Coordinates of C-alpha atoms and ligand atoms in Angstrom, one line a residue:
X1 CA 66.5 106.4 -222.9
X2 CA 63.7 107.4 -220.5
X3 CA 63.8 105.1 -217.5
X4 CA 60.7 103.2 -215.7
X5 CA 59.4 104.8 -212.6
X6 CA 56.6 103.5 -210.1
X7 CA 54.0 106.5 -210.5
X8 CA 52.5 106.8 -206.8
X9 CA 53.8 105.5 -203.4
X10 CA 51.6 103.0 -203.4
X11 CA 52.4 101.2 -206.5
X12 CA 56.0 100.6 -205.3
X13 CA 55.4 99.4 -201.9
X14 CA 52.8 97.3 -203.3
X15 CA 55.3 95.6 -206.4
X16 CA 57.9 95.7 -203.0
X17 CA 55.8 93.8 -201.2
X18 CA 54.6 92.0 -204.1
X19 CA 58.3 90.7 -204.6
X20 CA 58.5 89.6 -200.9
X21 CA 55.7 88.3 -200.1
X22 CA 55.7 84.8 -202.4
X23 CA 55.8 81.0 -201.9
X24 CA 58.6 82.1 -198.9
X25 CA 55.7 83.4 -196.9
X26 CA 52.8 81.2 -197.6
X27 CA 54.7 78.1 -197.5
X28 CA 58.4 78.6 -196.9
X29 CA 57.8 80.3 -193.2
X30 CA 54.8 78.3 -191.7
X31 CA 56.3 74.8 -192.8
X32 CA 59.5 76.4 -190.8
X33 CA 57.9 77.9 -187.8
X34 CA 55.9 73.7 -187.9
X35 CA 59.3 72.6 -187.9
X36 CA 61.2 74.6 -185.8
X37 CA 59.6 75.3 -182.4
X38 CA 56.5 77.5 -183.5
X39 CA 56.2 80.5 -181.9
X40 CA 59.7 80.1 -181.0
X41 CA 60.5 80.7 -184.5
X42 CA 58.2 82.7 -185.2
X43 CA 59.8 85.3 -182.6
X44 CA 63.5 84.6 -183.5
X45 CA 62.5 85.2 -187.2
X46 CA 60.6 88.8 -186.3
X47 CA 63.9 89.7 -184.7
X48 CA 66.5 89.0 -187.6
X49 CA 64.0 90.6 -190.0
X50 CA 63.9 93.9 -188.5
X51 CA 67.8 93.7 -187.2
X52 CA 69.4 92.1 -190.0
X53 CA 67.1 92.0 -192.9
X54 CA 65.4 95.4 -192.8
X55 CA 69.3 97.1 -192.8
X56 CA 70.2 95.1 -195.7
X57 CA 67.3 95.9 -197.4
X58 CA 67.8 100.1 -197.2
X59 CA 71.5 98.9 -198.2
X60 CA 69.6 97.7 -201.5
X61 CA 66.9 100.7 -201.5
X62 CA 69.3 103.9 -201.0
X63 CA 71.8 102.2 -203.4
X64 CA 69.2 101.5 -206.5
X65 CA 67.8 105.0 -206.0
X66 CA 70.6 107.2 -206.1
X67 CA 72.7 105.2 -209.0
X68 CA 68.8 104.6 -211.2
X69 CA 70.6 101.5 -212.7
X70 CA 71.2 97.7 -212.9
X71 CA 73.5 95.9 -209.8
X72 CA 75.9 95.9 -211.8
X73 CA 76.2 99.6 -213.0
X74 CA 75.3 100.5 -209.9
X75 CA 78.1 99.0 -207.8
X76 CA 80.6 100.3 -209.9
X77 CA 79.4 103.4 -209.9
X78 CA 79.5 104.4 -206.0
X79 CA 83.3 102.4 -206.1
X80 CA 86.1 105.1 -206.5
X81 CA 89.3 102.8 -206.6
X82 CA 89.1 100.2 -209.3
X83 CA 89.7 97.4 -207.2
X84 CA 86.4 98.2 -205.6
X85 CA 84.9 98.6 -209.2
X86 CA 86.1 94.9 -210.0
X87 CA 84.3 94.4 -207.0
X88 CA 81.0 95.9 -207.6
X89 CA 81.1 94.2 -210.7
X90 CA 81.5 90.9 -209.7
X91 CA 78.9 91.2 -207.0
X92 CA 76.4 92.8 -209.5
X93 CA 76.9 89.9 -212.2
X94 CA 76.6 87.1 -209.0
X95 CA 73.6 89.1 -207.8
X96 CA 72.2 88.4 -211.6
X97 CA 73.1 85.1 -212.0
X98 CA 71.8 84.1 -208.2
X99 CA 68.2 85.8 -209.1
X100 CA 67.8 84.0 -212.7
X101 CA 68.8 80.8 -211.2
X102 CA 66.6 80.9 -207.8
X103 CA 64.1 82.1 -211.1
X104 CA 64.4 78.4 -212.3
X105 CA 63.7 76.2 -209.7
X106 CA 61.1 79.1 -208.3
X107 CA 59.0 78.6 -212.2
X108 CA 58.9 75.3 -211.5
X109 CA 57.1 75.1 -208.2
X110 CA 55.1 77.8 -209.4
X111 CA 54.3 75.5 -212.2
X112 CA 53.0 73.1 -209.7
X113 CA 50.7 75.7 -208.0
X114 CA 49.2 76.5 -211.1
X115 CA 48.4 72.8 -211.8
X116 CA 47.0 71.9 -208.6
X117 CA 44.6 75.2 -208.5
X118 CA 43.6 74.0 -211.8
X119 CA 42.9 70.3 -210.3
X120 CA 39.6 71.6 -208.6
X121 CA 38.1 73.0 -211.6
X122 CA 39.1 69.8 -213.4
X123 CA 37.1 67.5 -210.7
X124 CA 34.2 69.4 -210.7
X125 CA 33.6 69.1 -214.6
X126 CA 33.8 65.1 -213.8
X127 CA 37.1 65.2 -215.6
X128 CA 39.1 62.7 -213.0
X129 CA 42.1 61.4 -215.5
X130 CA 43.1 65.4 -216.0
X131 CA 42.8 66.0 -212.5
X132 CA 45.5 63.2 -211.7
X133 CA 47.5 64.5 -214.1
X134 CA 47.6 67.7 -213.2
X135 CA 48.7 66.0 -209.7
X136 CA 50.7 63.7 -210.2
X137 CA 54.9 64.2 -210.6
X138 CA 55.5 64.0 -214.2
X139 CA 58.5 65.4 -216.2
X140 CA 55.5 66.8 -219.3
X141 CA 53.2 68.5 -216.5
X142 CA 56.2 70.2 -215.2
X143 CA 58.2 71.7 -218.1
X144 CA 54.4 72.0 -219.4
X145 CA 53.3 74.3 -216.3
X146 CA 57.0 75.9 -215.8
X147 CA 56.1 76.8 -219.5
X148 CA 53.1 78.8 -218.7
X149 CA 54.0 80.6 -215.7
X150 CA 57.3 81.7 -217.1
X151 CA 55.2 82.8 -220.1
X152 CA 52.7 85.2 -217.6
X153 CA 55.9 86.2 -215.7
X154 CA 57.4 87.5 -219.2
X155 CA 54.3 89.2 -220.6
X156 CA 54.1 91.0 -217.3
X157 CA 57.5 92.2 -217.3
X158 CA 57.9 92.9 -220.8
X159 CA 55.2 95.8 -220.4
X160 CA 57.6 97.8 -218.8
X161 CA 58.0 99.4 -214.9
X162 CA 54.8 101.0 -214.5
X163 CA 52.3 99.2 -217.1
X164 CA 54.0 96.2 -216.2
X165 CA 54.9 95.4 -212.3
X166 CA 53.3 98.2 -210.9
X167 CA 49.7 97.8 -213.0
X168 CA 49.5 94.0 -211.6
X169 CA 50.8 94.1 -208.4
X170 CA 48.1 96.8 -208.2
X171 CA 45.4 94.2 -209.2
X172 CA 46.9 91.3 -207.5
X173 CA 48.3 91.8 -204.6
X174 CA 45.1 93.1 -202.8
X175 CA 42.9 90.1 -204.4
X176 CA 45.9 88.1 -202.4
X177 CA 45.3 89.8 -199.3
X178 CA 41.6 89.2 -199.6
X179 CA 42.1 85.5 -200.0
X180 CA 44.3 85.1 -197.5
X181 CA 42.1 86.8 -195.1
X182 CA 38.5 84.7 -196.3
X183 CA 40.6 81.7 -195.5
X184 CA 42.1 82.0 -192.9
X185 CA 38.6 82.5 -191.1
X186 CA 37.0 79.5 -192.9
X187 CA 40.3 77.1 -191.8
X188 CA 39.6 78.7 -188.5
X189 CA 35.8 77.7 -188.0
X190 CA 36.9 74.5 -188.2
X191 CA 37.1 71.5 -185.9
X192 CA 41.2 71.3 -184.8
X193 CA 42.3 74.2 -185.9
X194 CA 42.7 75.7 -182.6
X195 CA 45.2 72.7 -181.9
X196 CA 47.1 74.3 -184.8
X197 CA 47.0 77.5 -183.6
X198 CA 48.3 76.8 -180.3
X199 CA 51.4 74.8 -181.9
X200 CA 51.5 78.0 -183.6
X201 CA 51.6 80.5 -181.1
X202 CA 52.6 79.3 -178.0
X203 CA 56.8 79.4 -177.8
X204 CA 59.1 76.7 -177.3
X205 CA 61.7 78.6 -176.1
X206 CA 64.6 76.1 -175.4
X207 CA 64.4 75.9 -179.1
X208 CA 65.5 79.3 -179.2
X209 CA 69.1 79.0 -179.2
X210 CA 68.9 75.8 -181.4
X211 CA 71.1 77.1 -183.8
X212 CA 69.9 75.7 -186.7
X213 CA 66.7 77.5 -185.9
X214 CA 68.5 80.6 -185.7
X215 CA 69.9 79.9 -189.3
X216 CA 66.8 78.2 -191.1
X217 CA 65.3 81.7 -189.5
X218 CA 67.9 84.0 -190.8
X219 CA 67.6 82.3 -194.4
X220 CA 63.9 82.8 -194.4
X221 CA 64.2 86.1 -193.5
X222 CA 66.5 86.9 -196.2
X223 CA 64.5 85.0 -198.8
X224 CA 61.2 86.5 -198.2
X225 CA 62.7 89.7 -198.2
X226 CA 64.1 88.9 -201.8
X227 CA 68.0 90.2 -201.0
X228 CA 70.8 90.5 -202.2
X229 CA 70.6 89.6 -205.9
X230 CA 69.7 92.5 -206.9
X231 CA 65.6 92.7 -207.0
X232 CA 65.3 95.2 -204.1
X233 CA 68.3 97.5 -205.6
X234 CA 66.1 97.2 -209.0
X235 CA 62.9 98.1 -208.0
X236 CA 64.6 101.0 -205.7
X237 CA 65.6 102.7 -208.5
X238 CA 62.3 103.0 -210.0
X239 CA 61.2 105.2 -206.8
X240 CA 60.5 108.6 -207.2
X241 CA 63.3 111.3 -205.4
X242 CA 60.9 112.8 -203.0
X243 CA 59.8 109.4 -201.4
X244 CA 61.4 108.6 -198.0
X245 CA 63.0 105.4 -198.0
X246 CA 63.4 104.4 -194.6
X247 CA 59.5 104.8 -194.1
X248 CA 58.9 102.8 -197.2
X249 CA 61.5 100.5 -196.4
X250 CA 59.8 99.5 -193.3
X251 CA 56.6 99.3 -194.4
X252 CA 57.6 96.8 -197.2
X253 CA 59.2 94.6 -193.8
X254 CA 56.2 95.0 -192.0
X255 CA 53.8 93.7 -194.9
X256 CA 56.1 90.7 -195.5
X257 CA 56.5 89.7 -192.1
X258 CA 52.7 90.3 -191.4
X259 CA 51.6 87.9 -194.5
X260 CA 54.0 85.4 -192.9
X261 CA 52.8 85.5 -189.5
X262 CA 49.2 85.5 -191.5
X263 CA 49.8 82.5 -193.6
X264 CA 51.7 80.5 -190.1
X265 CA 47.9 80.9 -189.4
X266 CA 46.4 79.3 -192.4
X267 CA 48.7 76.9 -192.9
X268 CA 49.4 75.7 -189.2
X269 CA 45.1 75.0 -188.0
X270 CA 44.8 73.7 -191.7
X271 CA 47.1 70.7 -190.7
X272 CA 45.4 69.8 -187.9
X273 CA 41.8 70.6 -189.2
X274 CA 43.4 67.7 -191.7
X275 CA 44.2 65.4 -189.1
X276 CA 40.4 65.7 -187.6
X277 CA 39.4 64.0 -190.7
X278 CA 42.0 61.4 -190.5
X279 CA 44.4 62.8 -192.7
X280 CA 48.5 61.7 -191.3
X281 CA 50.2 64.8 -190.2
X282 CA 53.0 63.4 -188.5
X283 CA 55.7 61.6 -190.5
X284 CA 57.7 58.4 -189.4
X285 CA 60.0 60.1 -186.9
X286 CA 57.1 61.7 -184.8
X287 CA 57.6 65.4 -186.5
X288 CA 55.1 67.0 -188.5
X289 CA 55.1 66.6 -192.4
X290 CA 56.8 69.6 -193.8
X291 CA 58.1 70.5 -197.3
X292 CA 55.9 69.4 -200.4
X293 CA 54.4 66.9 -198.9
X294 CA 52.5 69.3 -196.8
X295 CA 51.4 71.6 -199.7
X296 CA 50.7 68.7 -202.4
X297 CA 49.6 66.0 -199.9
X298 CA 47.9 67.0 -196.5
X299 CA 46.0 70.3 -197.6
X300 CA 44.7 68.2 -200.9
X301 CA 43.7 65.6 -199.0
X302 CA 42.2 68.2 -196.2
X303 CA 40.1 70.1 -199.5
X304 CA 39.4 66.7 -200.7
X305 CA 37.9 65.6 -197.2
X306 CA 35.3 68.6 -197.2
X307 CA 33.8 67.5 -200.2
X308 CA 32.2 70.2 -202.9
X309 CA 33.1 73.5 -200.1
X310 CA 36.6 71.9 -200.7
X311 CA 36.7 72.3 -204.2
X312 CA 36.3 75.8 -203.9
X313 CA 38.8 76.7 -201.1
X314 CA 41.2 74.3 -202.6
X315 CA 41.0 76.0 -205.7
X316 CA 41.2 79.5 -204.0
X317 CA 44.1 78.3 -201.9
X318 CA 46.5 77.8 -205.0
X319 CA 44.9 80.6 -206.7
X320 CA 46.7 82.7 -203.6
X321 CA 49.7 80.6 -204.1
X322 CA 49.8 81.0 -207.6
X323 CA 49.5 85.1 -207.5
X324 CA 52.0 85.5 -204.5
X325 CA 54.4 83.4 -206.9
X326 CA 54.0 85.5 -210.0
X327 CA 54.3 88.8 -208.0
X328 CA 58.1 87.7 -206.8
X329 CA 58.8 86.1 -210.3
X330 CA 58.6 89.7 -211.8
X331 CA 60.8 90.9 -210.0
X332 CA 63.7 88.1 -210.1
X333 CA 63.3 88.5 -214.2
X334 CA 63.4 92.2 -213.7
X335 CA 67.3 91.7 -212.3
X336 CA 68.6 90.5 -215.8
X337 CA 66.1 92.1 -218.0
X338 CA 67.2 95.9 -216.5
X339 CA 71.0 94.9 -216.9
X340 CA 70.5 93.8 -220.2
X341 CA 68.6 96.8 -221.6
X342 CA 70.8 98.8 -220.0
X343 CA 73.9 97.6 -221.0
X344 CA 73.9 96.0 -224.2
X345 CA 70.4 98.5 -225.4
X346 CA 68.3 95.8 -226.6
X347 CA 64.9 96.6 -226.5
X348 CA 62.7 95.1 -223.4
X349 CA 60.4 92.9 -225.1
X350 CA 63.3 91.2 -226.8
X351 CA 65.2 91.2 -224.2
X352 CA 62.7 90.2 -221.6
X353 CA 61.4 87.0 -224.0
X354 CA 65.3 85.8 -224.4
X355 CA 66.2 85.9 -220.8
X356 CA 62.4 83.8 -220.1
X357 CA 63.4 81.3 -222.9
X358 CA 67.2 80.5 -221.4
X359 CA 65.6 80.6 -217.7
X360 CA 62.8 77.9 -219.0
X361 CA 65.9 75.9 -220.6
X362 CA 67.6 76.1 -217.3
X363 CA 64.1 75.0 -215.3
X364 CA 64.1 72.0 -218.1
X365 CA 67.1 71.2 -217.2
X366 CA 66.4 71.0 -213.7
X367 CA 63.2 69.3 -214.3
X368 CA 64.8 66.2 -216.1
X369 CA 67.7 65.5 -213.7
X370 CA 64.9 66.5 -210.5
X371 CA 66.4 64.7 -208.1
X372 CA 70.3 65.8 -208.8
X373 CA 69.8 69.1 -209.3
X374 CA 66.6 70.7 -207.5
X375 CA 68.0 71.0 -203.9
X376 CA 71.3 71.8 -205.4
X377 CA 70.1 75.1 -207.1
X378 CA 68.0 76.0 -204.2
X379 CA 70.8 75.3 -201.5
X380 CA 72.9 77.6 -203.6
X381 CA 71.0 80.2 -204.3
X382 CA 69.3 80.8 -201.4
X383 CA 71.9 79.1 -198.5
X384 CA 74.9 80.6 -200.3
X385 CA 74.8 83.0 -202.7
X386 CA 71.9 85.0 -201.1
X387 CA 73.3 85.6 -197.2
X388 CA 77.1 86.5 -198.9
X389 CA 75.7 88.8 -201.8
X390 CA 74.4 90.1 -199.0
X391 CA 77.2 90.7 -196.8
X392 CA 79.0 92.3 -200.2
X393 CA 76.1 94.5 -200.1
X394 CA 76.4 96.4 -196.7
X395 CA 80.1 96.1 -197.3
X396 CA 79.0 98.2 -200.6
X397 CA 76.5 100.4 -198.5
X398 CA 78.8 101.0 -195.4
X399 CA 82.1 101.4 -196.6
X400 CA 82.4 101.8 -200.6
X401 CA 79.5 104.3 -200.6
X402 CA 80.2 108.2 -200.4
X403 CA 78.3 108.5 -196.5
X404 CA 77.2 112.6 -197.9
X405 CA 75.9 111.1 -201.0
X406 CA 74.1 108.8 -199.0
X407 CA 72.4 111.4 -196.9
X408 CA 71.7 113.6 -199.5
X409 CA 69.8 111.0 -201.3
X410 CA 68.4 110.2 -198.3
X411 CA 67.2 114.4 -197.5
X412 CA 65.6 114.6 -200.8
X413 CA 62.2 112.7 -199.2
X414 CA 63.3 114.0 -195.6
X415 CA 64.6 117.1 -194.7
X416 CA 65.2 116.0 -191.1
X417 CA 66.7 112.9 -191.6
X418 CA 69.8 114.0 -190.3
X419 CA 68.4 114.5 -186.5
X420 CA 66.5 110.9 -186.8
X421 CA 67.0 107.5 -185.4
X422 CA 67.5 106.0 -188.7
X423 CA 70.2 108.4 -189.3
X424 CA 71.7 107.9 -186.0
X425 CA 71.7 103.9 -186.3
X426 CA 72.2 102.7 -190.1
X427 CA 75.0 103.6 -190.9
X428 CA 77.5 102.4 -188.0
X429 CA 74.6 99.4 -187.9
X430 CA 75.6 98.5 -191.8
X431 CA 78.9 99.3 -192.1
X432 CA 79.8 96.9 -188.6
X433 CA 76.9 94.8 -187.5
X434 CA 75.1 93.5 -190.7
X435 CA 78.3 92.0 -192.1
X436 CA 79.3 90.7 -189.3
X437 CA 76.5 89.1 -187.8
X438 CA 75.5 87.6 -191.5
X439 CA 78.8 86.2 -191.7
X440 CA 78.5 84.7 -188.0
X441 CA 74.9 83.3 -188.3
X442 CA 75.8 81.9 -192.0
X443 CA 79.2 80.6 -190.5
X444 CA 77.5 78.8 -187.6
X445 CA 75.1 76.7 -189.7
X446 CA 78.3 74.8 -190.8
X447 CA 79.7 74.1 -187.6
Ligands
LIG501 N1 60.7 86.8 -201.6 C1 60.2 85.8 -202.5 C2 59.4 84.8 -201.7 O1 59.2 84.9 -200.5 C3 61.3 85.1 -203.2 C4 62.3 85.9 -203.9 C5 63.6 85.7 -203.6 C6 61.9 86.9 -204.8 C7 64.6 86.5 -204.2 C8 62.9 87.7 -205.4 C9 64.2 87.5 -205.1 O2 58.9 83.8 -202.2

């Protein structure tokens, strides 16, 4: 069977990117960096991506391009003893199971989005008991919208590699970065938002060694980058042979961590432009409101406040949440859509509608018991599984993989590799450091 392939350079590091940059960037990292000491997380969290993250992410890269296959197949393939193969295998099926799960509590915030950019459209027609609706927390408007963005998530992925993610990451994620870029210079003509920007950007640096900023920094890092379940490691083996990886690698880091740092500056002067028109920003214990509230409470009631204008960035506000959403939910169904097709050879489209229908069972699921299981899944998934998959994963890269095969997968888009930094740094930097310093940052949240 003839695999997918991204046709240009281009269209992978924009799907890449597409995949990282998602509700982790525009929401996850600036209610964070609010949270956690601004610029002071800010800087910590530039660090671990480019020390920690960016290694972990060539780990997935190199490994998904030489093997061409699914986590699974792919672990057990570089593994020579069989104990190692057990190994790969287990890590492969967790990586699965870790990106269809973070895939059902992600479709149902993404729901949300969808709802609230639709909220705007619903006012303005002088439709006010929709608009509420589509507001308010209620179990039918959430398996409702969970419904329809897993439906666009499948009809994306079920047109393959290139027709598929590469065609609308193509069209979407360059609208996103247009829309990001118009607001962020409307939020910052306003009155307060310089107040925001200075919480933004000037350090608190005894927070620095807080170290539950250095783990909330490390787990953001490691979301937005979407590793180790398997998404990088998929999309890696859709790049052509004679691309260099380390270059495209870096570029995808630098593009997430750029929209972060973009959206800190949305997101940050927006909560303060809302509490110039007497909107509360600061909850009962003196910190600033964080989490949901922040999305589905102070920026509605900041678009509300600027009467008809707000309609319109409101709307264009979850339009940009809603596309950086469905750009990272193709590629967490891509994990168990590849490994299906792969292995058991059922075709994509049937295989890409089951897998949507058992994740929306799972986000129903969810949905009904909310308050049980939400956090659960999400501390899991991205607190748990998501750091140690990763550790397996440089373990995997640093000492299961052949190190020749590795270079020679990694001459085939540069000749010189073999004289170059990267060359001279990854491999003693996964094999020691990445695990190691995973292991101690993940360790030290506990203690
Ligand atoms: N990186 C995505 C975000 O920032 C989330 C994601 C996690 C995507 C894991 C794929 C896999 O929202």
């Amino acid at each position: 069977m003839q695999r997918g392939q991204f046709s240009s350079r281009l269209g992978f590091i924009l799907a890449a990117s597409g995949s990282a940059v998602g509700l982790g960037n525009i929401w996850g990292f600036p209610t964070n960096a609010a949270e956690n000491g601004g610029a002071a997380f800010l800087l910590m969290y530039i660090i671990l991506a480019f020390l920690l993250a960016y290694p972990a992410l060539m780990a997935e890269l190199i490994i998904g391009r030489h093997t061409r296959s699914n986590m699974v197949t792919a672990l057990q393939s570089i593994a020579s003893s069989s104990r190692a193969k057990t190994a790969g295998k287990l890590t492969g099926l967790g990586g699965i199971l870790a990106a269809t799960f973070i895939l059902c509590f992600y479709s149902i915030i993404a729901g949300w989005m969808i709802a609230f950019m639709l909220e705007p459209v619903a006012h303005f027609f002088g439709m006010e008991a929709l608009g509420n609706w589509l507001t308010e927390f209620s179990l039918a408007r959430n398996l409702g919208f969970s419904a329809l963005f897993l439906s666009l998530t499948v009809l994306v992925i079920s047109a393959g590699v290139e027709q598929g993610i590469e065609k609308w990451s193509q069209r979407l994620m360059p609208s996103l970065f247009v829309l990001l870029a118009a607001l962020i210079v409307y939020v910052l003509l306003q009155d307060g938002a310089m107040q925001g920007l200075k919480h933004y950007l000037v350090p608190d640096f005894s927070q620095m060694a807080d170290p539950q900023l250095i783990v909330r920094a490390l787990g953001q890092a490691f979301f937005s980058l979407s590793l180790g379940v398997g998404t990088m490691l998929i999309y890696g083996s859709y790049i052509r042979s004679d691309e260099n990886l380390p270059v495209v690698g870096a570029l995808v880091t630098l593009t997430d961590t750029g929209v972060a740092f973009l959206a800190g500056m949305l997101v940050l002067p927006a909560i303060f432009v809302a509490q110039e028109l007497g909107v509360t920003i600061y909850g009962g214990d003196g910190s600033l409101i964080a989490g949901p509230d922040l999305i589905f409470q102070v920026l509605p009631a900041l678009f509300d406040g600027m009467g008809t204008t707000g309609l319109a960035v409101g709307f264009a506000f979850f339009v940009l949440m809603t596309i950086a959403a469905v750009t990272s939910s193709i590629s967490m169904l891509e994990v168990p859509v590849a490994y299906t097709v792969e292995t058991a050879g059922t075709s994509r489209i049937k295989a890409t509608w089951l897998i949507g229908l058992g994740v929306f069972v799972c986000s129903a699921v969810v949905s009904m018991n909310f308050d049980a299981l939400f956090g659960l899944v999400v501390t899991l998934t991205t607190e748990w599984a998501q750091p140690l998959l990763g550790v397996m994963l440089c373990i995997f890269a640093g000492w299961i993989f052949n190190r020749n095969s590795i270079l020679s997968e990694l001459k085939q888009g540069d000749a010189g590799v073999e004289q170059g930094l990267f060359w001279k740094v990854w491999p003693i930097y996964v094999k020691f450091f990445c695990p190691l310093l995973i292991l101690l940052t993940f360790a030290q949240g506990f203690f």
